[in-house]
Amino acid sequence: GLAELPVQYSDFSRWQRQWLQGEVLDAQLAYWTDQLAAAPAVLSLPTDRPRPAVQTFSGAHYHWTLNAALLGQIKAYCLSQGVTLFMFMLAVYQTVLSRHSQQLDICVGSPIAGRNRLETEGLIGFFVNGIVLRANFKQNPGFQQLLQQLKGVTLAAYAHQDLPFEVLVNALQPTRNLAYAPLAQVGFTVQNMAQTRYQATDLELSAIDGEYALSKYDMTLSLAEQDGELQGVVEYNTDLFDAARVARFMHHMEALLEVVLVDDQVPLSVVPLESLQGLPLTTMQRDLYLESVLHPDTRFNSLGYALEIDEALDLNRWRGAIEDLLAGQSVLRMRLVGEEEPFQELARLVDRPGWMPALEVLDWSAENLDAVRLEQRIQDLIYRPYDLPQDELSHYGVIKLAEAHFVVFLAVHHLLLDGVAATEHLQQLGALYALSEDIPVLSDTFDSYVSLHREQFDRQEVNAFWQQQFASVEALTMPLSSGQFGAGELIERVVE
């Protein structure tokens, strides 16, 4: 017969009630209260259907595998960073959750065995507890920085794992909603117990994988090493997600893995999760784009120039100069493409090799405009609202004032050119039109600049530096000008 157990589950239950009170309980509650202070009520992942008013548990499973070679790279990296496979994959998981939800504060629920005492290791009974692991993306960390953050979070959670989850919920009193679970709506676990086959006389016992149609969370990722590979199962709520969306999510985890194993310093917000045509926007371009989208009537993002020419203008030569300039500068050929999925960029700049903008030719020669009216008419052409991403970002035009009197102008959205670039644009175009032999060759390196900018500008240490610099700065209140130009201030007069 079986040997008598030194302790029973009822002994553990009694001991836990006696131990978890007073200073011990206060210390556990103090940690979790501080750790989950101001945590988001819900993780708003994009769904295929609206969230039901009352939480449902209809579920399905999606299977995913990481090959042995990639798993080997992950383990080597974990060893170099002093972290576990659990911590590494949790960092990847929470990063993709952040990118999909566009939230910077991500809480994930994780079951913990609860058998942290020798007497309970072989005891039959329910010891599992739930903990909440919280990741902060507000400083736009690189992967190494996030991983070290989560290492600390995970170890601290393990040290305070004895507080029953239901006691924690009662203590925190989060706003309750029938539509979703409190504190965390997604789960994560890594199974590190090897599968065991049992032999008893002539019977052989082994576990059978079950496909049950339930989902306790909106989504739970469960991982386990098997046959040298990392096997994953995503349990997802079918009232929220289709299988295709879950598959896309896991594809994004793979894409992130491939990047961070090569460069763990690149800000996680700019790691491409999908291969898309075009260039992402820089931080400043993104701000300008949002300004135009949120305030479609604004003219503040307009830029351009007007050049007055006191001689006859050869329109074909001017078109040819524009074409030559655009042929060597891809940024001038780009158009905006908006995106809909939250994990994608807001918009991208897509090159159109060989594209030539229309040249608008206006004949104002019969209108006999004075300087003030001419100035205002030109302002209206250059400083105008943009309907993004539909509108073209640049507009070229020629105004005829007389047989030997013309104005050429460029109207452009500020996210395509800045003031220095507009000046250089004018100089290059003039030189090309004049067929000058002394035309400086400009390198077409805008794509390289975008990559460098996104990798360096939003780094955690850069953000921390500027936050410290401006921590005590007060807003400067100044009267705003009307934004109107006086006669002669817009047009640069060139007499040849």
CSV table of C-alpha atoms in Angstrom, one decimal:
chain,number,residue,atom,x,y,z
A,1,GLY,CA,0.0,0.0,0.0
A,2,LEU,CA,0.9,3.6,-0.2
A,3,ALA,CA,2.9,5.2,2.6
A,4,GLU,CA,1.0,7.6,4.9
A,5,LEU,CA,1.5,11.2,3.9
A,6,PRO,CA,3.2,13.4,6.5
A,7,VAL,CA,0.7,16.2,5.8
A,8,GLN,CA,-2.7,16.4,4.1
A,9,TYR,CA,-4.2,19.2,2.0
A,10,SER,CA,-6.4,20.1,4.9
A,11,ASP,CA,-3.2,20.7,7.0
A,12,PHE,CA,-1.9,23.1,4.3
A,13,SER,CA,-5.2,24.9,4.2
A,14,ARG,CA,-5.3,25.3,8.0
A,15,TRP,CA,-1.6,26.5,8.1
A,16,GLN,CA,-2.2,29.0,5.3
A,17,ARG,CA,-5.1,30.6,7.1
A,18,GLN,CA,-3.0,30.9,10.3
A,19,TRP,CA,0.1,32.2,8.6
A,20,LEU,CA,-1.5,34.6,6.1
A,21,GLN,CA,-2.5,37.3,8.6
A,22,GLY,CA,-1.1,40.2,10.5
A,23,GLU,CA,2.3,41.5,9.3
A,24,VAL,CA,2.6,38.8,6.7
A,25,LEU,CA,-0.7,39.7,5.1
A,26,ASP,CA,0.0,43.4,5.3
A,27,ALA,CA,3.3,43.0,3.5
A,28,GLN,CA,1.7,40.9,0.7
A,29,LEU,CA,-1.1,43.4,0.3
A,30,ALA,CA,1.3,46.4,0.4
A,31,TYR,CA,3.3,45.0,-2.4
A,32,TRP,CA,0.4,44.2,-4.7
A,33,THR,CA,-1.4,47.5,-3.9
A,34,ASP,CA,1.6,49.5,-4.9
A,35,GLN,CA,2.4,47.3,-7.9
A,36,LEU,CA,-1.1,47.5,-9.4
A,37,ALA,CA,-1.9,51.1,-8.5
A,38,ALA,CA,-3.6,52.9,-11.3
A,39,ALA,CA,-3.4,49.8,-13.5
A,40,PRO,CA,-5.7,50.0,-16.6
A,41,ALA,CA,-9.1,48.5,-16.1
A,42,VAL,CA,-9.1,46.6,-19.5
A,43,LEU,CA,-6.7,45.7,-22.3
A,44,SER,CA,-8.4,46.9,-25.5
A,45,LEU,CA,-7.1,44.6,-28.1
A,46,PRO,CA,-8.6,44.9,-31.6
A,47,THR,CA,-11.3,42.4,-32.0
A,48,ASP,CA,-13.3,40.9,-34.9
A,49,ARG,CA,-16.6,41.5,-33.0
A,50,PRO,CA,-17.7,43.9,-30.3
A,51,ARG,CA,-17.1,42.7,-26.8
A,52,PRO,CA,-20.4,41.2,-25.4
A,53,ALA,CA,-22.0,43.1,-22.5
A,54,VAL,CA,-21.5,40.0,-20.4
A,55,GLN,CA,-18.3,38.0,-20.5
A,56,THR,CA,-18.5,34.8,-22.4
A,57,PHE,CA,-16.1,31.8,-22.4
A,58,SER,CA,-16.6,30.2,-25.8
A,59,GLY,CA,-13.1,29.2,-27.0
A,60,ALA,CA,-10.8,27.6,-29.5
A,61,HIS,CA,-7.1,26.8,-29.8
A,62,TYR,CA,-4.4,27.9,-32.2
A,63,HIS,CA,-1.2,25.9,-32.3
A,64,TRP,CA,2.2,27.6,-32.9
A,65,THR,CA,5.8,26.3,-33.0
A,66,LEU,CA,9.2,27.8,-32.7
A,67,ASN,CA,11.9,25.6,-34.3
A,68,ALA,CA,14.9,24.2,-32.4
A,69,ALA,CA,17.4,26.7,-34.0
A,70,LEU,CA,15.5,29.7,-32.9
A,71,LEU,CA,14.8,28.2,-29.5
A,72,GLY,CA,18.6,27.7,-29.2
A,73,GLN,CA,19.2,31.4,-29.9
A,74,ILE,CA,16.7,32.4,-27.4
A,75,LYS,CA,18.2,30.2,-24.7
A,76,ALA,CA,21.7,31.5,-25.4
A,77,TYR,CA,20.4,35.1,-25.1
A,78,CYS,CA,18.6,34.3,-21.9
A,79,LEU,CA,21.8,32.9,-20.4
A,80,SER,CA,23.7,36.1,-21.4
A,81,GLN,CA,21.1,38.3,-19.7
A,82,GLY,CA,20.5,36.2,-16.6
A,83,VAL,CA,16.8,35.6,-17.3
A,84,THR,CA,14.6,32.6,-17.8
A,85,LEU,CA,12.7,31.5,-20.9
A,86,PHE,CA,9.5,32.5,-19.1
A,87,MET,CA,10.8,36.1,-18.7
A,88,PHE,CA,12.0,36.3,-22.3
A,89,MET,CA,8.8,35.1,-23.9
A,90,LEU,CA,6.7,37.2,-21.5
A,91,ALA,CA,8.6,40.3,-22.7
A,92,VAL,CA,7.9,39.3,-26.3
A,93,TYR,CA,4.2,38.6,-25.6
A,94,GLN,CA,3.6,41.9,-23.7
A,95,THR,CA,5.4,43.9,-26.4
A,96,VAL,CA,3.0,42.5,-29.1
A,97,LEU,CA,0.1,43.1,-26.8
A,98,SER,CA,1.2,46.7,-26.4
A,99,ARG,CA,1.6,47.2,-30.1
A,100,HIS,CA,-1.8,45.7,-30.9
A,101,SER,CA,-3.7,47.6,-28.2
A,102,GLN,CA,-1.6,50.8,-28.5
A,103,GLN,CA,-1.5,50.8,-24.7
A,104,LEU,CA,1.7,51.4,-22.7
A,105,ASP,CA,0.7,49.7,-19.5
A,106,ILE,CA,0.1,46.0,-20.0
A,107,CYS,CA,-1.1,43.6,-17.3
A,108,VAL,CA,-1.0,39.8,-17.9
A,109,GLY,CA,-2.4,37.2,-15.6
A,110,SER,CA,-0.2,34.1,-15.0
A,111,PRO,CA,-0.9,31.0,-12.9
A,112,ILE,CA,1.7,30.0,-10.4
A,113,ALA,CA,2.0,26.5,-8.9
A,114,GLY,CA,2.0,27.6,-5.3
A,115,ARG,CA,4.1,24.6,-4.3
A,116,ASN,CA,7.0,26.7,-2.9
A,117,ARG,CA,7.4,24.5,0.2
A,118,LEU,CA,9.0,21.1,0.3
A,119,GLU,CA,6.0,19.5,2.1
A,120,THR,CA,3.6,20.5,-0.7
A,121,GLU,CA,5.6,19.3,-3.7
A,122,GLY,CA,4.1,15.8,-3.9
A,123,LEU,CA,0.8,16.6,-2.2
A,124,ILE,CA,-2.5,16.1,-4.1
A,125,GLY,CA,-4.6,19.2,-4.0
A,126,PHE,CA,-5.3,22.6,-5.5
A,127,PHE,CA,-2.4,25.0,-4.8
A,128,VAL,CA,-2.5,27.1,-8.0
A,129,ASN,CA,-2.7,30.9,-7.5
A,130,GLY,CA,-2.9,33.7,-10.0
A,131,ILE,CA,-0.4,36.7,-10.2
A,132,VAL,CA,-0.5,39.8,-12.3
A,133,LEU,CA,2.6,40.8,-14.3
A,134,ARG,CA,2.7,44.4,-15.3
A,135,ALA,CA,5.0,45.9,-18.0
A,136,ASN,CA,5.5,49.6,-18.5
A,137,PHE,CA,6.3,50.8,-22.1
A,138,LYS,CA,6.0,54.6,-21.3
A,139,GLN,CA,9.7,55.2,-21.8
A,140,ASN,CA,9.8,53.4,-25.1
A,141,PRO,CA,12.3,50.8,-24.0
A,142,GLY,CA,14.5,48.6,-26.1
A,143,PHE,CA,14.1,44.9,-25.6
A,144,GLN,CA,17.0,44.5,-23.2
A,145,GLN,CA,15.6,47.3,-21.0
A,146,LEU,CA,12.1,45.8,-21.0
A,147,LEU,CA,13.5,42.3,-20.2
A,148,GLN,CA,15.4,43.6,-17.2
A,149,GLN,CA,12.3,45.5,-16.1
A,150,LEU,CA,10.2,42.3,-16.3
A,151,LYS,CA,12.9,40.3,-14.6
A,152,GLY,CA,12.5,42.5,-11.5
A,153,VAL,CA,8.7,42.4,-11.8
A,154,THR,CA,8.6,38.6,-12.1
A,155,LEU,CA,11.0,37.9,-9.2
A,156,ALA,CA,9.1,40.4,-7.0
A,157,ALA,CA,5.8,38.7,-7.9
A,158,TYR,CA,7.2,35.3,-7.1
A,159,ALA,CA,8.3,36.6,-3.7
A,160,HIS,CA,4.7,37.8,-3.0
A,161,GLN,CA,2.8,34.9,-4.6
A,162,ASP,CA,1.1,33.7,-1.5
A,163,LEU,CA,-1.7,36.2,-1.5
A,164,PRO,CA,-4.8,34.5,-3.0
A,165,PHE,CA,-6.0,36.2,-6.1
A,166,GLU,CA,-9.5,36.7,-4.8
A,167,VAL,CA,-8.2,38.3,-1.7
A,168,LEU,CA,-6.2,40.7,-3.9
A,169,VAL,CA,-9.3,41.6,-6.0
A,170,ASN,CA,-11.3,42.3,-2.8
A,171,ALA,CA,-8.6,44.4,-1.4
A,172,LEU,CA,-8.0,46.5,-4.6
A,173,GLN,CA,-11.7,46.9,-5.3
A,174,PRO,CA,-11.2,47.5,-9.1
A,175,THR,CA,-14.1,48.9,-11.1
A,176,ARG,CA,-16.1,45.7,-11.9
A,177,ASN,CA,-17.6,45.1,-15.3
A,178,LEU,CA,-19.6,42.1,-16.4
A,179,ALA,CA,-17.9,42.3,-19.8
A,180,TYR,CA,-14.4,41.4,-18.7
A,181,ALA,CA,-12.3,39.9,-15.9
A,182,PRO,CA,-10.8,42.2,-13.3
A,183,LEU,CA,-7.1,43.2,-13.3
A,184,ALA,CA,-6.1,41.1,-16.3
A,185,GLN,CA,-7.9,39.9,-19.5
A,186,VAL,CA,-5.0,37.9,-21.1
A,187,GLY,CA,-3.0,35.1,-19.7
A,188,PHE,CA,0.5,33.6,-20.1
A,189,THR,CA,2.2,30.5,-18.9
A,190,VAL,CA,5.3,28.4,-19.6
A,191,GLN,CA,5.1,24.8,-18.7
A,192,ASN,CA,8.5,23.6,-17.5
A,193,MET,CA,7.4,20.1,-16.3
A,194,ALA,CA,8.5,17.3,-18.6
A,195,GLN,CA,5.7,15.1,-19.9
A,196,THR,CA,5.8,11.8,-18.1
A,197,ARG,CA,4.8,8.3,-19.1
A,198,TYR,CA,3.8,5.9,-16.3
A,199,GLN,CA,4.3,2.2,-16.4
A,200,ALA,CA,2.4,0.0,-14.0
A,201,THR,CA,2.6,-3.8,-14.5
A,202,ASP,CA,1.2,-4.3,-18.0
A,203,LEU,CA,-0.5,-0.8,-18.2
A,204,GLU,CA,1.1,2.2,-19.8
A,205,LEU,CA,-0.4,5.6,-18.9
A,206,SER,CA,0.2,8.9,-20.8
A,207,ALA,CA,-1.5,12.2,-21.0
A,208,ILE,CA,-3.9,13.0,-23.8
A,209,ASP,CA,-4.2,16.5,-25.1
A,210,GLY,CA,-7.7,17.8,-24.9
A,211,GLU,CA,-9.3,20.4,-27.2
A,212,TYR,CA,-12.0,21.9,-25.0
A,213,ALA,CA,-14.1,24.8,-26.4
A,214,LEU,CA,-13.5,27.2,-23.5
A,215,SER,CA,-11.5,30.3,-23.0
A,216,LYS,CA,-11.0,31.6,-19.4
A,217,TYR,CA,-9.4,34.8,-20.6
A,218,ASP,CA,-9.8,36.9,-23.8
A,219,MET,CA,-6.6,35.1,-24.8
A,220,THR,CA,-4.0,32.9,-23.1
A,221,LEU,CA,-0.6,31.9,-24.5
A,222,SER,CA,0.7,28.6,-23.1
A,223,LEU,CA,4.2,27.5,-24.0
A,224,ALA,CA,6.1,24.3,-23.4
A,225,GLU,CA,9.4,22.7,-24.7
A,226,GLN,CA,8.8,19.5,-26.6
A,227,ASP,CA,11.1,17.5,-28.8
A,228,GLY,CA,13.6,20.3,-28.9
A,229,GLU,CA,11.1,22.9,-30.1
A,230,LEU,CA,8.9,25.5,-28.3
A,231,GLN,CA,5.3,24.5,-28.7
A,232,GLY,CA,2.6,27.1,-28.1
A,233,VAL,CA,-1.2,27.0,-27.8
A,234,VAL,CA,-3.3,30.1,-27.9
A,235,GLU,CA,-6.6,29.7,-26.1
A,236,TYR,CA,-8.8,32.5,-27.4
A,237,ASN,CA,-12.4,33.7,-27.0
A,238,THR,CA,-14.2,33.0,-30.3
A,239,ASP,CA,-16.8,35.7,-29.5
A,240,LEU,CA,-14.0,38.2,-29.8
A,241,PHE,CA,-11.4,36.9,-32.2
A,242,ASP,CA,-11.2,34.9,-35.4
A,243,ALA,CA,-8.4,32.4,-35.9
A,244,ALA,CA,-6.9,34.6,-38.6
A,245,ARG,CA,-6.4,37.4,-36.1
A,246,VAL,CA,-4.8,35.1,-33.6
A,247,ALA,CA,-2.5,33.7,-36.3
A,248,ARG,CA,-1.5,37.2,-37.3
A,249,PHE,CA,-0.7,38.0,-33.6
A,250,MET,CA,1.6,35.0,-33.4
A,251,HIS,CA,3.3,35.9,-36.7
A,252,HIS,CA,4.1,39.3,-35.1
A,253,MET,CA,5.7,37.6,-32.2
A,254,GLU,CA,8.0,35.7,-34.6
A,255,ALA,CA,8.8,39.0,-36.4
A,256,LEU,CA,9.7,40.7,-33.2
A,257,LEU,CA,11.8,37.7,-32.1
A,258,GLU,CA,13.9,37.9,-35.3
A,259,VAL,CA,14.7,41.6,-34.7
A,260,VAL,CA,15.4,41.6,-30.9
A,261,LEU,CA,17.8,38.7,-31.1
A,262,VAL,CA,19.9,40.8,-33.5
A,263,ASP,CA,19.4,44.2,-31.9
A,264,ASP,CA,18.0,44.4,-28.4
A,265,GLN,CA,18.5,48.2,-28.2
A,266,VAL,CA,16.1,49.3,-30.9
A,267,PRO,CA,13.0,51.0,-29.4
A,268,LEU,CA,10.2,48.4,-29.4
A,269,SER,CA,7.7,50.9,-30.7
A,270,VAL,CA,9.5,51.0,-34.1
A,271,VAL,CA,10.2,47.3,-34.7
A,272,PRO,CA,8.3,46.4,-37.9
A,273,LEU,CA,5.9,43.6,-37.2
A,274,GLU,CA,5.0,43.2,-40.9
A,275,SER,CA,6.8,43.8,-44.1
A,276,LEU,CA,5.1,46.8,-45.7
A,277,GLN,CA,6.0,48.9,-48.7
A,278,GLY,CA,7.2,52.4,-47.9
A,279,LEU,CA,8.8,54.4,-45.1
A,280,PRO,CA,7.4,54.9,-41.6
A,281,LEU,CA,6.9,58.4,-40.4
A,282,THR,CA,9.5,60.0,-38.1
A,283,THR,CA,8.3,61.3,-34.7
A,284,MET,CA,7.9,64.9,-36.1
A,285,GLN,CA,6.2,63.7,-39.2
A,286,ARG,CA,3.8,61.7,-37.2
A,287,ASP,CA,2.9,64.8,-35.1
A,288,LEU,CA,2.4,66.8,-38.3
A,289,TYR,CA,0.2,64.1,-39.8
A,290,LEU,CA,-1.9,63.9,-36.7
A,291,GLU,CA,-2.3,67.7,-36.5
A,292,SER,CA,-3.7,67.7,-40.1
A,293,VAL,CA,-6.0,64.7,-39.5
A,294,LEU,CA,-7.4,66.1,-36.2
A,295,HIS,CA,-7.6,69.6,-37.6
A,296,PRO,CA,-8.3,69.3,-41.3
A,297,ASP,CA,-8.9,73.0,-41.7
A,298,THR,CA,-5.5,74.1,-40.3
A,299,ARG,CA,-3.0,75.8,-42.6
A,300,PHE,CA,-0.2,75.7,-40.1
A,301,ASN,CA,1.4,72.6,-41.8
A,302,SER,CA,1.6,74.4,-45.2
A,303,LEU,CA,4.9,75.3,-46.6
A,304,GLY,CA,6.2,76.5,-49.9
A,305,TYR,CA,7.8,79.3,-51.9
A,306,ALA,CA,7.0,81.6,-54.8
A,307,LEU,CA,9.7,82.9,-57.2
A,308,GLU,CA,9.0,85.9,-59.4
A,309,ILE,CA,10.8,85.8,-62.8
A,310,ASP,CA,11.1,88.9,-65.0
A,311,GLU,CA,11.5,87.1,-68.3
A,312,ALA,CA,9.7,84.7,-70.5
A,313,LEU,CA,9.4,81.2,-69.0
A,314,ASP,CA,9.9,78.1,-71.0
A,315,LEU,CA,7.2,75.8,-69.6
A,316,ASN,CA,8.7,72.7,-71.1
A,317,ARG,CA,12.1,73.4,-69.6
A,318,TRP,CA,10.5,74.1,-66.3
A,319,ARG,CA,8.6,70.8,-66.4
A,320,GLY,CA,11.8,69.0,-67.3
A,321,ALA,CA,13.7,70.6,-64.4
A,322,ILE,CA,10.9,69.4,-62.0
A,323,GLU,CA,11.1,65.9,-63.5
A,324,ASP,CA,14.9,65.8,-63.2
A,325,LEU,CA,14.8,66.9,-59.6
A,326,LEU,CA,12.1,64.4,-58.7
A,327,ALA,CA,14.1,61.6,-60.4
A,328,GLY,CA,17.0,62.0,-58.0
A,329,GLN,CA,15.0,62.7,-54.8
A,330,SER,CA,12.6,59.9,-53.8
A,331,VAL,CA,11.1,62.0,-50.9
A,332,LEU,CA,9.6,64.4,-53.5
A,333,ARG,CA,7.8,61.5,-55.2
A,334,MET,CA,6.2,60.1,-52.1
A,335,ARG,CA,2.5,59.8,-51.2
A,336,LEU,CA,0.9,59.1,-47.9
A,337,VAL,CA,-0.8,55.7,-47.3
A,338,GLY,CA,-3.0,55.5,-44.1
A,339,GLU,CA,-3.2,52.4,-42.0
A,340,GLU,CA,-6.1,51.0,-40.1
A,341,GLU,CA,-4.8,48.4,-37.7
A,342,PRO,CA,-3.6,49.8,-34.4
A,343,PHE,CA,-0.3,47.9,-34.4
A,344,GLN,CA,0.7,49.4,-37.7
A,345,GLU,CA,2.1,52.8,-38.4
A,346,LEU,CA,-0.5,55.6,-38.6
A,347,ALA,CA,0.7,56.2,-42.1
A,348,ARG,CA,3.6,55.4,-44.5
A,349,LEU,CA,5.3,57.3,-47.2
A,350,VAL,CA,5.4,55.3,-50.4
A,351,ASP,CA,7.7,56.1,-53.3
A,352,ARG,CA,6.4,56.3,-56.8
A,353,PRO,CA,9.4,55.9,-59.2
A,354,GLY,CA,8.8,57.8,-62.4
A,355,TRP,CA,5.9,59.8,-61.0
A,356,MET,CA,5.5,63.4,-62.2
A,357,PRO,CA,3.1,65.8,-60.6
A,358,ALA,CA,0.8,67.9,-62.7
A,359,LEU,CA,2.0,71.4,-63.3
A,360,GLU,CA,-0.8,73.9,-62.8
A,361,VAL,CA,-0.6,76.9,-65.2
A,362,LEU,CA,-2.6,80.0,-64.3
A,363,ASP,CA,-3.0,83.0,-66.5
A,364,TRP,CA,-3.6,86.1,-64.4
A,365,SER,CA,-2.3,88.5,-67.0
A,366,ALA,CA,-5.6,90.1,-67.7
A,367,GLU,CA,-6.4,90.8,-64.0
A,368,ASN,CA,-4.0,93.7,-63.4
A,369,LEU,CA,-3.3,92.7,-59.8
A,370,ASP,CA,-1.6,95.1,-57.4
A,371,ALA,CA,1.1,93.8,-55.0
A,372,VAL,CA,-1.2,93.2,-52.1
A,373,ARG,CA,-3.8,91.3,-54.1
A,374,LEU,CA,-1.1,89.3,-55.8
A,375,GLU,CA,0.4,88.4,-52.5
A,376,GLN,CA,-2.9,87.3,-51.0
A,377,ARG,CA,-3.8,85.1,-54.1
A,378,ILE,CA,-0.4,83.4,-53.9
A,379,GLN,CA,-0.8,82.8,-50.1
A,380,ASP,CA,-4.1,81.1,-50.8
A,381,LEU,CA,-2.4,78.8,-53.2
A,382,ILE,CA,0.5,77.9,-50.9
A,383,TYR,CA,-1.0,78.1,-47.4
A,384,ARG,CA,-4.0,75.8,-47.5
A,385,PRO,CA,-5.5,72.8,-45.6
A,386,TYR,CA,-4.7,69.2,-46.5
A,387,ASP,CA,-7.1,66.3,-46.5
A,388,LEU,CA,-4.7,63.5,-45.4
A,389,PRO,CA,-3.9,60.9,-46.5
A,390,GLN,CA,-5.9,61.5,-49.7
A,391,ASP,CA,-4.3,64.8,-50.9
A,392,GLU,CA,-1.0,64.9,-52.8
A,393,LEU,CA,1.7,66.3,-50.5
A,394,SER,CA,3.1,68.7,-53.1
A,395,HIS,CA,1.7,71.0,-55.8
A,396,TYR,CA,3.7,72.8,-58.5
A,397,GLY,CA,2.4,75.8,-60.4
A,398,VAL,CA,3.2,78.6,-62.8
A,399,ILE,CA,1.4,82.0,-62.8
A,400,LYS,CA,1.6,84.2,-65.9
A,401,LEU,CA,1.4,87.9,-65.1
A,402,ALA,CA,2.6,89.1,-68.5
A,403,GLU,CA,4.5,87.8,-71.6
A,404,ALA,CA,7.8,88.3,-69.7
A,405,HIS,CA,6.6,88.2,-66.2
A,406,PHE,CA,5.9,84.9,-64.3
A,407,VAL,CA,5.7,83.5,-60.8
A,408,VAL,CA,6.6,79.9,-60.1
A,409,PHE,CA,5.4,78.3,-56.9
A,410,LEU,CA,5.6,75.2,-54.8
A,411,ALA,CA,2.9,74.3,-52.2
A,412,VAL,CA,4.0,71.4,-50.0
A,413,HIS,CA,2.9,69.8,-46.7
A,414,HIS,CA,5.4,70.4,-43.9
A,415,LEU,CA,5.9,66.7,-43.3
A,416,LEU,CA,7.6,66.3,-46.7
A,417,LEU,CA,10.0,69.3,-46.5
A,418,ASP,CA,11.2,71.7,-43.9
A,419,GLY,CA,12.3,75.3,-44.5
A,420,VAL,CA,15.9,74.4,-45.3
A,421,ALA,CA,14.8,71.7,-47.7
A,422,ALA,CA,12.4,74.1,-49.4
A,423,THR,CA,15.3,76.6,-50.0
A,424,GLU,CA,17.5,73.8,-51.3
A,425,HIS,CA,14.6,72.6,-53.5
A,426,LEU,CA,14.3,76.1,-55.1
A,427,GLN,CA,18.0,76.4,-55.7
A,428,GLN,CA,18.2,73.0,-57.3
A,429,LEU,CA,15.2,73.6,-59.5
A,430,GLY,CA,16.6,77.0,-60.6
A,431,ALA,CA,19.9,75.4,-61.5
A,432,LEU,CA,18.3,72.6,-63.4
A,433,TYR,CA,16.2,75.1,-65.4
A,434,ALA,CA,19.2,77.3,-66.2
A,435,LEU,CA,21.1,74.1,-67.4
A,436,SER,CA,23.9,75.1,-65.0
A,437,GLU,CA,27.0,73.0,-65.1
A,438,ASP,CA,27.6,73.7,-61.4
A,439,ILE,CA,24.7,71.7,-60.0
A,440,PRO,CA,25.6,70.0,-56.7
A,441,VAL,CA,24.8,66.3,-56.6
A,442,LEU,CA,22.4,65.6,-53.7
A,443,SER,CA,22.5,62.1,-52.2
A,444,ASP,CA,19.1,60.4,-52.0
A,445,THR,CA,19.4,59.2,-48.3
A,446,PHE,CA,16.1,60.1,-46.8
A,447,ASP,CA,15.2,56.5,-46.1
A,448,SER,CA,18.5,56.1,-44.2
A,449,TYR,CA,17.7,59.2,-42.2
A,450,VAL,CA,14.3,57.8,-41.3
A,451,SER,CA,15.8,54.5,-40.0
A,452,LEU,CA,18.4,56.3,-38.0
A,453,HIS,CA,16.0,58.8,-36.6
A,454,ARG,CA,13.5,56.1,-35.4
A,455,GLU,CA,16.2,54.0,-33.9
A,456,GLN,CA,17.9,56.8,-31.9
A,457,PHE,CA,15.4,59.6,-31.3
A,458,ASP,CA,12.8,57.7,-29.1
A,459,ARG,CA,15.3,55.7,-27.0
A,460,GLN,CA,14.5,55.4,-23.3
A,461,GLU,CA,17.6,57.3,-22.2
A,462,VAL,CA,16.9,60.2,-24.6
A,463,ASN,CA,13.4,60.5,-23.3
A,464,ALA,CA,14.6,60.4,-19.7
A,465,PHE,CA,17.2,63.2,-20.4
A,466,TRP,CA,14.7,65.6,-21.9
A,467,GLN,CA,12.1,64.9,-19.3
A,468,GLN,CA,14.7,65.8,-16.7
A,469,GLN,CA,15.7,68.9,-18.6
A,470,PHE,CA,12.1,70.2,-18.9
A,471,ALA,CA,10.8,69.0,-15.5
A,472,SER,CA,10.5,72.5,-14.1
A,473,VAL,CA,9.9,74.5,-17.2
A,474,GLU,CA,6.7,76.6,-17.2
A,475,ALA,CA,4.6,77.3,-20.3
A,476,LEU,CA,5.4,80.5,-22.1
A,477,THR,CA,2.4,82.6,-22.9
A,478,MET,CA,2.7,84.8,-26.0
A,479,PRO,CA,0.2,86.7,-28.2
A,480,LEU,CA,-0.2,84.9,-31.5
A,481,SER,CA,0.3,86.8,-34.7
A,482,SER,CA,-2.4,86.8,-37.4
A,483,GLY,CA,-0.2,84.7,-39.6
A,484,GLN,CA,-0.6,87.2,-42.5
A,485,PHE,CA,2.3,88.4,-44.6
A,486,GLY,CA,2.8,91.9,-45.8
A,487,ALA,CA,3.2,92.7,-49.5
A,488,GLY,CA,6.6,91.6,-50.8
A,489,GLU,CA,7.3,89.3,-47.8
A,490,LEU,CA,6.4,86.0,-49.6
A,491,ILE,CA,7.7,86.5,-53.1
A,492,GLU,CA,11.4,86.4,-53.7
A,493,ARG,CA,12.1,88.7,-56.7
A,494,VAL,CA,14.8,87.5,-59.1
A,495,VAL,CA,15.8,89.5,-62.1
A,496,GLU,CA,18.0,87.8,-64.7
